[in-house]
Short mmCIF file of C-alpha atoms in Angstrom, two decimals:
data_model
loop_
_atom_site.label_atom_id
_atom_site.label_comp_id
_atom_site.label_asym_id
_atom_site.label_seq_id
_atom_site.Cartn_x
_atom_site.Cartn_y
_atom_site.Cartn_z
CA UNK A 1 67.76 77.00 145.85
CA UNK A 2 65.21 79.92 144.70
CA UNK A 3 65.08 78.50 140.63
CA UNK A 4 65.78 82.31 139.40
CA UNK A 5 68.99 81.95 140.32
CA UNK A 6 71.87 81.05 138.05
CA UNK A 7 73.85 77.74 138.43
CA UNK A 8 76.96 78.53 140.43
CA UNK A 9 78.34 75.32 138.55
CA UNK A 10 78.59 75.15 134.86
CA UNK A 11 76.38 72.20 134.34
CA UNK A 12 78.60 69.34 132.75
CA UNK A 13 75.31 68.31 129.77
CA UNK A 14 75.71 72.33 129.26
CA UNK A 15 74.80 72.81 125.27
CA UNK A 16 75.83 75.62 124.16
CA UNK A 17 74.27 77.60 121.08
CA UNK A 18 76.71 76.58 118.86
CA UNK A 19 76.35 73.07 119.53
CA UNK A 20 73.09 73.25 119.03
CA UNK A 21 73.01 74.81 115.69
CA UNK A 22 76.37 73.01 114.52
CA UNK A 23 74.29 69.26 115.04
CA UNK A 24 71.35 70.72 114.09
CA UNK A 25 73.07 71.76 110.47
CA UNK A 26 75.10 68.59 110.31
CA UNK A 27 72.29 66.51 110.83
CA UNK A 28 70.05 68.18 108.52
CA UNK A 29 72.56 68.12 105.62
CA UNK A 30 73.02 64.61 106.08
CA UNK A 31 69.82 63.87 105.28
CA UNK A 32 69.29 65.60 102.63
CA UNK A 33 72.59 65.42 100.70
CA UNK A 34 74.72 62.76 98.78
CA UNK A 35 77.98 63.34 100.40
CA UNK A 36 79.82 65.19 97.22
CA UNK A 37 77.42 67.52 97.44
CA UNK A 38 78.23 68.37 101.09
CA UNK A 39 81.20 70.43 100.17
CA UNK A 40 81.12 71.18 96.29
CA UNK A 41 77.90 71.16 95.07
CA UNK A 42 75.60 68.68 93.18
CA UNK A 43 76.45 66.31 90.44
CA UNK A 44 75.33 67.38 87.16
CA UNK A 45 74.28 65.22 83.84
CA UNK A 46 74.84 61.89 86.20
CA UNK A 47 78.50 61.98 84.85
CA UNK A 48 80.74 59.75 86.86
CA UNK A 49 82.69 62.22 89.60
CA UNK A 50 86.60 62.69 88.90
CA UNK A 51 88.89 61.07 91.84
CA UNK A 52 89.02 62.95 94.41
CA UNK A 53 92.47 64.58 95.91
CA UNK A 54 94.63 64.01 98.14
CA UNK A 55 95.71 67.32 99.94
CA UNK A 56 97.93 67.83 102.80
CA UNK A 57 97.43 70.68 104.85
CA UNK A 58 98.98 72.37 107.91
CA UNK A 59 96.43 74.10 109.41
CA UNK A 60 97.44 76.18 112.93
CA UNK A 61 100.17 74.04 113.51
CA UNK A 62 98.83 70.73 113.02
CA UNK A 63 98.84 68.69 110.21
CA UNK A 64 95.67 67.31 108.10
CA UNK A 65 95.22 64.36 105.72
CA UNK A 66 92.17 64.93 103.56
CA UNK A 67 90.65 63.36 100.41
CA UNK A 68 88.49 65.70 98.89
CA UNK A 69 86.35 66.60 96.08
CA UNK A 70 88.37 68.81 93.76
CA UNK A 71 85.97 71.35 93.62
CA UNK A 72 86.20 71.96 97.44
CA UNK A 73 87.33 75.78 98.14
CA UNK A 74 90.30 75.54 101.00
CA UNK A 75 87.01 77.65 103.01
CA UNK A 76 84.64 74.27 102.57
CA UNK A 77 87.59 72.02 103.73
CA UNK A 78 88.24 74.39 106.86
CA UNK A 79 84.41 74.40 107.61
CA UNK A 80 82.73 71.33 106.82
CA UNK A 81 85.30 68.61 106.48
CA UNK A 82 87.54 70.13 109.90
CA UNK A 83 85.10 71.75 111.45
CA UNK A 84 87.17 75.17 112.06
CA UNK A 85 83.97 77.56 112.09
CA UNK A 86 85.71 80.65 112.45
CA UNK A 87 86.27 81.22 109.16
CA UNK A 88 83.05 82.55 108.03
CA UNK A 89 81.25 82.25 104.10
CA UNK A 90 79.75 85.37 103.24
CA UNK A 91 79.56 86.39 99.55
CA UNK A 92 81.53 83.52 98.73
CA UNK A 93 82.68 85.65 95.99
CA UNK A 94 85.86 87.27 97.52
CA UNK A 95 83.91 90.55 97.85
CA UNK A 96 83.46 90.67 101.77
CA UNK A 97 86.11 89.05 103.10
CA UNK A 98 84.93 87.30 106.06
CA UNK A 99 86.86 84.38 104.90
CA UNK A 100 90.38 85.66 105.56
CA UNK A 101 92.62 83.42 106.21
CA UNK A 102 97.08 83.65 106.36
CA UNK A 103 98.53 81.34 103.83
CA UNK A 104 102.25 81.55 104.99
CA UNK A 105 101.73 84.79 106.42
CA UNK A 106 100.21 86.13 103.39
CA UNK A 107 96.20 87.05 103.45
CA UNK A 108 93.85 85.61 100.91
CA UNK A 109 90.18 85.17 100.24
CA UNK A 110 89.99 81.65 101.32
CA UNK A 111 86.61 81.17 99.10
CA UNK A 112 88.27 81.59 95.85
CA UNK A 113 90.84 79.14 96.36
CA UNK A 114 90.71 75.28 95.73
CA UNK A 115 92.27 73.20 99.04
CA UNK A 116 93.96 71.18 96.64
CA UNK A 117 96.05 74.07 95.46
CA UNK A 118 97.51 74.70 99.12
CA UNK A 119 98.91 71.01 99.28
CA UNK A 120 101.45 71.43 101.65
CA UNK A 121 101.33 74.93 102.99
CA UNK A 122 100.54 76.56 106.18
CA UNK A 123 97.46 78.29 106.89
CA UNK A 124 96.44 80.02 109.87
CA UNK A 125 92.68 80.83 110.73
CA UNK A 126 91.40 82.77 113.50
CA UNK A 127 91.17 79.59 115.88
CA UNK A 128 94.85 79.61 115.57
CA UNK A 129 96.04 83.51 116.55
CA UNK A 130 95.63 83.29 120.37
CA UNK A 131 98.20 81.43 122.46
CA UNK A 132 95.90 79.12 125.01
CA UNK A 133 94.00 81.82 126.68
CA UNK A 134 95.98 84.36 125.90
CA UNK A 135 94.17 86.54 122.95
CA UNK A 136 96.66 87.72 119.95
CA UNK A 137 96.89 91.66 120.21
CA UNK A 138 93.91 91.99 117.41
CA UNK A 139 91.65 90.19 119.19
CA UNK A 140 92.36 91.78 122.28
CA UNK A 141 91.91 95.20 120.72
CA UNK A 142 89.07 94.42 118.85
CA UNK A 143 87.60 93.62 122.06
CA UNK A 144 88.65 96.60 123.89
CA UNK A 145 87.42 99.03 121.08
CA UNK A 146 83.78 96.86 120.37
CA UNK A 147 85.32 96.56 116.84
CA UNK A 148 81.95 94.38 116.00
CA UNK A 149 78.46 94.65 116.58
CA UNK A 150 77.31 91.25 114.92
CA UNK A 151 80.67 89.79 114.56
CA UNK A 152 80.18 87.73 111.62
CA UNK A 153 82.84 89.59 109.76
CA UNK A 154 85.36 89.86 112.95
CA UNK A 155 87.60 86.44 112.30
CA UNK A 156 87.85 87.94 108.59
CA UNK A 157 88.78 91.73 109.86
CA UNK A 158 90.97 90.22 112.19
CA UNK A 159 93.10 87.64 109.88
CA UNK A 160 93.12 90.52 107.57
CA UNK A 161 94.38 93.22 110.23
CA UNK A 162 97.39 90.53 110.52
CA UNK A 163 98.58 90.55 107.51
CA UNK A 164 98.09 93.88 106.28
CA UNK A 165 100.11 94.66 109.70
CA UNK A 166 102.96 92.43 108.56
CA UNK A 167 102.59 94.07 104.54
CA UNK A 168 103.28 97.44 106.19
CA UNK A 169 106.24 96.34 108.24
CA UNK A 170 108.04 94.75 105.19
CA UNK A 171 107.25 98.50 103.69
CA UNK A 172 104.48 97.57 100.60
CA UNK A 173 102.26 100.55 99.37
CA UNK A 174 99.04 101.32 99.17
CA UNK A 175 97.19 102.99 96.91
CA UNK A 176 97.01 106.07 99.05
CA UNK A 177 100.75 105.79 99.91
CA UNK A 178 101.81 109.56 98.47
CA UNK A 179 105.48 108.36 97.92
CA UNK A 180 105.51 104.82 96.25
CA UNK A 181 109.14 105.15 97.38
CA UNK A 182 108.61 105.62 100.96
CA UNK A 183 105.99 104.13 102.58
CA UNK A 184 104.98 105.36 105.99
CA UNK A 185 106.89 103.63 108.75
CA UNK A 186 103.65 104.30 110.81
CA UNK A 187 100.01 103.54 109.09
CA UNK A 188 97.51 106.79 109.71
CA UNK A 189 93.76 106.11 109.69
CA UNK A 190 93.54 106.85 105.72
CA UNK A 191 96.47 104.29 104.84
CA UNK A 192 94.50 101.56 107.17
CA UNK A 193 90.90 102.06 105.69
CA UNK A 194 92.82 102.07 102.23
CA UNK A 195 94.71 98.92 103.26
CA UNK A 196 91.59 96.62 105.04
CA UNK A 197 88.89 97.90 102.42
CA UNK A 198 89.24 94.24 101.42
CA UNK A 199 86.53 93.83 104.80
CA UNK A 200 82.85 94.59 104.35
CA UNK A 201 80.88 95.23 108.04
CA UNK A 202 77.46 95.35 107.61
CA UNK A 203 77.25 96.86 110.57
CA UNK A 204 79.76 99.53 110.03
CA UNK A 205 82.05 99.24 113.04
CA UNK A 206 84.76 101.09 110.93
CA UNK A 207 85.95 103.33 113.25
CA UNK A 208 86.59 100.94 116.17
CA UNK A 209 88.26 98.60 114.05
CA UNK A 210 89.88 100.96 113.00
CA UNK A 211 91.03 102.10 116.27
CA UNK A 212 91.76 98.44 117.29
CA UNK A 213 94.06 97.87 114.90
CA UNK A 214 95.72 101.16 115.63
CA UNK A 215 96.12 100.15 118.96
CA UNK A 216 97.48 96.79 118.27
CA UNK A 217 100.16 98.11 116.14
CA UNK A 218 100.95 99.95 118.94
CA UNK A 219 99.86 103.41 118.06
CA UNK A 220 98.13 106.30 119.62
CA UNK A 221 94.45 105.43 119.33
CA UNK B 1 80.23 74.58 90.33
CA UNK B 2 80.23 71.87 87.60
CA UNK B 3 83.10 68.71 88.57
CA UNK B 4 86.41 68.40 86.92
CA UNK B 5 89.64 67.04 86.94
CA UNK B 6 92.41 68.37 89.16
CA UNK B 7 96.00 68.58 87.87
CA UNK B 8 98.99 69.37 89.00
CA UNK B 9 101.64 70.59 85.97
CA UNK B 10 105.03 69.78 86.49
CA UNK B 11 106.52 71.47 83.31
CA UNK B 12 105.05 74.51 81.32
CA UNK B 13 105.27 72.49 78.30
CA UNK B 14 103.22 69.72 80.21
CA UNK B 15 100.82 72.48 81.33
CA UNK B 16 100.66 74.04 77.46
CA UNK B 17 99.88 70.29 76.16
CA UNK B 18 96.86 69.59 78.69
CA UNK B 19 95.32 73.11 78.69
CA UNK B 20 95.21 72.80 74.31
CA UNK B 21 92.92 69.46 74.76
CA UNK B 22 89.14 70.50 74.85
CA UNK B 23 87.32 71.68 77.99
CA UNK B 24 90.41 72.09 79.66
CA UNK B 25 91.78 75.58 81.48
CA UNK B 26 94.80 76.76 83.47
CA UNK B 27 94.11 78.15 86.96
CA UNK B 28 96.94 80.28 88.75
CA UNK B 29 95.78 82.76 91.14
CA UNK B 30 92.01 81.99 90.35
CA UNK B 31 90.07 84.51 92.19
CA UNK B 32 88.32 85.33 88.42
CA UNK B 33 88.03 81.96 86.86
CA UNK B 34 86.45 80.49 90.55
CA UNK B 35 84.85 83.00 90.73
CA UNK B 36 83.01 82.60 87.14
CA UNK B 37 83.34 78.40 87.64
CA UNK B 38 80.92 78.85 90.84
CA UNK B 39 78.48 81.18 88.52
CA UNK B 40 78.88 78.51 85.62
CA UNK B 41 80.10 81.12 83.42
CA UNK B 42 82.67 79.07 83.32
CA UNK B 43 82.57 75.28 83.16
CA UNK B 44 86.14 73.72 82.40
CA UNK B 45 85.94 69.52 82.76
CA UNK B 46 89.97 69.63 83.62
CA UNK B 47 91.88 72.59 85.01
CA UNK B 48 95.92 72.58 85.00
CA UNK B 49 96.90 74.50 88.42
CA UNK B 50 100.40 75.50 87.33
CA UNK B 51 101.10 77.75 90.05
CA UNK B 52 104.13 74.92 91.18
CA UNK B 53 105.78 76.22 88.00
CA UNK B 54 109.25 78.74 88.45
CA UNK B 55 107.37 81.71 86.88
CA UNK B 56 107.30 83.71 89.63
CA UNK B 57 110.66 85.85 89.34
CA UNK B 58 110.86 89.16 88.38
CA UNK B 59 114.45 89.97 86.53
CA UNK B 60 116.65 92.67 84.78
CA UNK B 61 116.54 91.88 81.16
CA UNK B 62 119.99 92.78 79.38
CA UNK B 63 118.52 96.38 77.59
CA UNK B 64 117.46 97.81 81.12
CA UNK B 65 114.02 96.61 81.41
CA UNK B 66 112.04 93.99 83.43
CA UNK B 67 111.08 90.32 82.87
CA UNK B 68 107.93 89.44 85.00
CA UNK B 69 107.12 86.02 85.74
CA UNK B 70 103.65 85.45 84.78
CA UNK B 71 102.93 84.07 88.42
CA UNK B 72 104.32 87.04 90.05
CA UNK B 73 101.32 88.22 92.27
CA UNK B 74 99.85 91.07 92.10
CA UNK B 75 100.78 93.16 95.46
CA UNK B 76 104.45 91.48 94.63
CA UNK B 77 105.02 93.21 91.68
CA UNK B 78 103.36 96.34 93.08
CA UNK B 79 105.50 96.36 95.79
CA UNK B 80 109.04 95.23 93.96
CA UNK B 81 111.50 97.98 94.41
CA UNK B 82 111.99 99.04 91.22
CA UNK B 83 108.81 98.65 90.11
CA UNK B 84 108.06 101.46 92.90
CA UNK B 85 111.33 103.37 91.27
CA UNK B 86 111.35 102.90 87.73
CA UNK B 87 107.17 101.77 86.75
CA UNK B 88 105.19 104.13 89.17
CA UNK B 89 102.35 103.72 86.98
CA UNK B 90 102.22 100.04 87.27
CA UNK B 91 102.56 99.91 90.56
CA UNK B 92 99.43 102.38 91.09
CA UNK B 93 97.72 100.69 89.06
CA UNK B 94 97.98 97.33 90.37
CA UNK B 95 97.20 99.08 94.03
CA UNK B 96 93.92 101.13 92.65
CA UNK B 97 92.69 97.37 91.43
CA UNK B 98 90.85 94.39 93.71
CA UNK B 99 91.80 94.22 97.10
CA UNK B 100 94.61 93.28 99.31
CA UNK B 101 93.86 89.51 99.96
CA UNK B 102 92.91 89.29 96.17
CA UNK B 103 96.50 90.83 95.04
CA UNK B 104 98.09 88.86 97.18
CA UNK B 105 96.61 85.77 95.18
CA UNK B 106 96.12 87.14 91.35
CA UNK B 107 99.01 86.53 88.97
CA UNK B 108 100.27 89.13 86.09
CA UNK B 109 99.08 86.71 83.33
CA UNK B 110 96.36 85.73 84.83
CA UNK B 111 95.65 89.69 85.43
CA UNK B 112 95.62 90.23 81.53
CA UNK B 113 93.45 87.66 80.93
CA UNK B 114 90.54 88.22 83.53
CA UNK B 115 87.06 88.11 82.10
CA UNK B 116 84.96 91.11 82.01
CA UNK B 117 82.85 92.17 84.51
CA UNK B 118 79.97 93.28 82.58
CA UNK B 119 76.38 92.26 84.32
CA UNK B 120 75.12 89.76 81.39
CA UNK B 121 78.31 87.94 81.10
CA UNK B 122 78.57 87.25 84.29
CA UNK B 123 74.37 86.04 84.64
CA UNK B 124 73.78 82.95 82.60
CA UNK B 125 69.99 83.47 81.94
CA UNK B 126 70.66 86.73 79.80
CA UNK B 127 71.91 86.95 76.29
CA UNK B 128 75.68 87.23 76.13
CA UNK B 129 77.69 86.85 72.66
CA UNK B 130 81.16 86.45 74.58
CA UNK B 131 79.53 83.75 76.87
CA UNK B 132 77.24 82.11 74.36
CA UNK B 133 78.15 83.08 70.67
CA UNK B 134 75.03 84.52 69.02
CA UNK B 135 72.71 84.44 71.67
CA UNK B 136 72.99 88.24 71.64
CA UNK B 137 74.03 91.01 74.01
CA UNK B 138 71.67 92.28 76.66
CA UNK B 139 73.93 94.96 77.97
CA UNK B 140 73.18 97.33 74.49
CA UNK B 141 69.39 98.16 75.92
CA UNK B 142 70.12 96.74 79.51
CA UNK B 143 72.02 98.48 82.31
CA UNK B 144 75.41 99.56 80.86
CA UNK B 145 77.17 102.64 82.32
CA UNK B 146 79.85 100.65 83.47
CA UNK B 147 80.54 99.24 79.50
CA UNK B 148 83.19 100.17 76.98
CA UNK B 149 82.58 103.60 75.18
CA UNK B 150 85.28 103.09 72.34
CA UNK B 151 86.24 99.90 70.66
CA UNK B 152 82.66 98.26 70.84
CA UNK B 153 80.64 96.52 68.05
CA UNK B 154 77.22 95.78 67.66
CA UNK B 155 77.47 92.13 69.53
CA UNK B 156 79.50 93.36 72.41
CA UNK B 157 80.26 96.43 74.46
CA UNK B 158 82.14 94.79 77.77
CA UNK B 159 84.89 96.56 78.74
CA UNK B 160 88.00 95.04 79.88
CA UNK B 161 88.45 95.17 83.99
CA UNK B 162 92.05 95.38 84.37
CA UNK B 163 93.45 98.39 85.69
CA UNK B 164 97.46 96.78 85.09
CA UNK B 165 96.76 96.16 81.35
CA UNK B 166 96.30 99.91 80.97
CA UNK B 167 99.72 100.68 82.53
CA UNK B 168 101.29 97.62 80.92
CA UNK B 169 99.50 99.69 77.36
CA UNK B 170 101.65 102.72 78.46
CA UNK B 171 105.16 101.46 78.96
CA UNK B 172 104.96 99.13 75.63
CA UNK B 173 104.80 95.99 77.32
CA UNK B 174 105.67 92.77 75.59
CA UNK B 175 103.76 89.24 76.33
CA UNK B 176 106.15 86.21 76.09
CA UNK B 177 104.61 82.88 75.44
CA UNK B 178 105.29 79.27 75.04
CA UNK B 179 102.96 76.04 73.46
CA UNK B 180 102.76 72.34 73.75
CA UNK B 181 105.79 71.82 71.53
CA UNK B 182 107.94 74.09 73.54
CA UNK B 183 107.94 77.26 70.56
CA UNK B 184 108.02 80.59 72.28
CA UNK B 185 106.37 83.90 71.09
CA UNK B 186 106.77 87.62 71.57
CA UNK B 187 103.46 89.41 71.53
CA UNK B 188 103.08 93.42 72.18
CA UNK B 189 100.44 94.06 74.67
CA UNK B 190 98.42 96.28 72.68
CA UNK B 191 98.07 93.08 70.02
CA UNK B 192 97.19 90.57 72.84
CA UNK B 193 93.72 91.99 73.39
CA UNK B 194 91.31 91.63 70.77
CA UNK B 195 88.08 93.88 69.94
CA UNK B 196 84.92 92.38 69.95
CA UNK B 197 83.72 93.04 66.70
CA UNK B 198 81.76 89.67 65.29
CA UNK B 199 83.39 87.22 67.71
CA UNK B 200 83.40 89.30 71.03
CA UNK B 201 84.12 85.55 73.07
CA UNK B 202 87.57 85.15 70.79
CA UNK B 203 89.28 87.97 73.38
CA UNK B 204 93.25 87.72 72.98
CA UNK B 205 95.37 86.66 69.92
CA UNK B 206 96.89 83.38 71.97
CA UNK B 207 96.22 80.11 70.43
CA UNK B 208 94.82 76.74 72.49
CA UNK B 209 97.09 75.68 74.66
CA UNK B 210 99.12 78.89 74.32
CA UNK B 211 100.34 79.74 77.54
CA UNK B 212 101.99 83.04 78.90
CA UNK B 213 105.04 82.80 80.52
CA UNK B 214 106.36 86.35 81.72
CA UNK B 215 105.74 90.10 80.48
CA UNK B 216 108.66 92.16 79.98
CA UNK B 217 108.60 95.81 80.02
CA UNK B 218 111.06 98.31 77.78
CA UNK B 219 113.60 100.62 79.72
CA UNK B 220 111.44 103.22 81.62
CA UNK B 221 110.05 105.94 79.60
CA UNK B 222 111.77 109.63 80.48
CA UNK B 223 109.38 111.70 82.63
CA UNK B 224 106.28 111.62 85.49
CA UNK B 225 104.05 109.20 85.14
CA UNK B 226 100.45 108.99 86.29
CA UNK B 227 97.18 107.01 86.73
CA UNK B 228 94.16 108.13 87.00
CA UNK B 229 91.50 106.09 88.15
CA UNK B 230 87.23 107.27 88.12
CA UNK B 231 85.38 104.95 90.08
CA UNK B 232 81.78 104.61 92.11
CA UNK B 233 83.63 104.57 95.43
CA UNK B 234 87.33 105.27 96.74
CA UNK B 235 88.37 101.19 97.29
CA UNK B 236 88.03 98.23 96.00
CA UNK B 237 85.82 99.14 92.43
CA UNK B 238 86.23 98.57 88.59
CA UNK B 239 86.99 101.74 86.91
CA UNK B 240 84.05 103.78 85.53
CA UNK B 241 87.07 105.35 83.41
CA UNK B 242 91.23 105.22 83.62
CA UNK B 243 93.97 107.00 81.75
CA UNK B 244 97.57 106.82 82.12
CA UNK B 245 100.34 109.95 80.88
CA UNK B 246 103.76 110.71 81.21
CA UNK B 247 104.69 113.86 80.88
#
């Protein structure tokens, strides 16, 4: 076999970059850190920790048992104690939102939010939109329209894009909505900058996420 | 973030007798007081999440107003039918303020009682009289076109952030509160905020352990109503100025 050319077979030791980076991290950290201060920080004035909490959560459809730190934002418990990546930590501030996530349908900033205040709820993240291999419209359109160039922010735009598409269909305003009254049935291009400028992109793929979403809900692009 | 205690309040009246014990704060929505608890501005050793409380209702009150639940969110109340009909301004208000995923989270009281967003406050190795009484205020010679130009003293000249406090100003809301022993007050908005003058970190007129349970607004005032909002960029910014009117 000439050695330029490329397995036909994906090799089954295949490491991919993300594995690579996500042991990397994890072993790193664990070396270096007490294990409190692998979600919430470090301990401060050597006071004794408070007990930890027990938090039930129902992430994607399945359940999860955890005992956490209190301090641990629901974003920690989704990345470092579940290992759901896909959720990204930007500002960490709630000013970029590449951490949104669907709290029974509902989108919120999943940074400024303790996991012990969603005991018992239902979140969805962006590992949990698609149906097997079958991408949720969003992703599909976001796709289709390259609405990313480094795609850090994409799980965010896309969580986002799902709920602000179900805010519209139960008729909520915006702040550009001209009659608070009557809300457009059908979202133009001004009503869904207005309504996702929750979601920064560094790399300023505006328009094709805008014209993702557009297509997703179905409109003309 | 410094480590506290996690609690779960099962009653207001439970919540209003842990929050009045020292050290100890109430979280609802908690996109501001995170927010500030990750910066160290703020530094509670036991927070009371009460958002498990039934304070989340809006109703018709008897003279032909509204009764808000203090844990109504944001983009709830914003979007409640008559709020749209009868409170335009409070509705655009609330919309011209945060962003979607943080109105879906922040909570009317928790709305009026934000902290200020003023540069110093919110970094701990500057000199901030709210933050750190008599320490001083670096915003008077710092970096302050986004501070108060009215109702400022010489130890503080933050401006309030709210953009649904100004509304709530304009239809005469009232602020209804309950403490430890179960007593219940009646404030008027415009007497809930406090100006800085010597103690700019005293900021509202509620006592420890004082907790708001709903805001009630009069019957709609006759006329248009409007709300203006000046700001750096067309989403998601604190006002660099806002005025309401009826006319």
């Amino acid at each position: 076999m000439d050695e330029h050319e490329p397995d036909a077979e994906p090799n089954a030791f295949e490491v991919t970059r993300r594995t690579v980076i996500e042991t990397g991290a994890t072993a790193l950290l664990l070396t270096t850190l007490p294990r409190a201060a692998l979600a919430a920080g470090e301990a401060y004035d050597n006071e004794p920790l408070p007990p930890p909490v027990k938090v039930e959560l129902q992430i994607n459809g399945q359940p999860h048992s955890l005992t956490l730190d209190a301090r641990t934002t629901l974003l920690d418990a989704l990345r470092e104690h579940l290992a759901l990546t896909g959720s990204k930590k930007g500002c960490d501030h709630g000013q970029c939102g590449a951490c949104t996530v669907l709290i029974d349908g509902r989108r919120i900033n999943s940074c400024l939010t303790l996991a012990a205040m969603h005991d018992g709820h239902s979140i969805t993240t962006i590992e949990g939109l698609a149906r097997g291999d079958d991408l949720h419209p969003l992703q599909a359109a976001f796709v289709e329209h390259d609405g990313f160039q480094c795609g850090y922010c994409t799980s965010g735009q896309i969580c986002s894009a799902v709920g602000m598409l179900a805010e519209s269909r139960l008729g909520m305003p915006s702040y550009v909505t001209e009659d608070l009254t009557h809300p457009p049935a059908e979202l133009n291009d001004a009503e869904i900058r207005e309504r996702m400028s929750g979601n920064i992109c560094r790399c300023a793929a505006y328009p094709n996420i805008v014209a993702a979403i557009k297509q997703a809900a179905g409109m003309p692009t | 973030m410094k480590a506290f205690t996690y609690q779960r309040a099962d009653s207001v009246t439970q919540a209003a007798t842990a929050a009045i014990k020292p050290g100890a704060k109430i979280i609802a929505g908690g996109t501001n007081l995170l927010d500030l608890m990750k910066l160290q501005v703020e530094t509670p050793s036991r927070l009371i999440d009460i958002n498990r409380l039934p304070l989340d209702r809006i109703e018709e009150t008897p003279e032909g107003g509204l009764r808000i639940g203090t844990l109504v969110r944001n983009s709830d109340l914003a979007a409640d039918p008559r709020v749209r009909q009868r409170y335009g301004v409070l509705s655009r208000a609330l919309l011209a303020g945060a962003s979607a995923q943080l109105r879906n989270k922040a909570t009317t009281g928790g709305n009026l009682l934000q902290r200020t967003r003023c540069y110093y406050f919110y970094d701990v190795t500057k000199p901030c009289n709210k933050r750190n009484p008599g320490s001083g205020c670096a915003a008077l010679a710092g970096f302050n076109r986004i501070h108060a130009i009215l109702g400022t003293s010489e130890h503080c000249i933050a401006a309030h952030p709210s953009d649904m406090a100004v509304a709530m100003r304009a239809l005469d809301a009232k602020v209804e509160t309950i403490n430890g022993e179960g007593h219940t007050r009646v404030i008027p908005i415009g007497a809930l905020h406090r100006l800085p003058d010597k103690t700019p970190d005293i900021e509202t007129s509620l006592k420890p352990g004082e907790i708001i349970t709903s805001v009630t607004l009069p019957p709609p005032p006759p006329g248009i109503q409007v709300y203006r909002k000046v700001r750096d960029r067309a989403s998601y910014a604190c006002a660099g100025f806002s005025r309401r009117g009826r006319r």
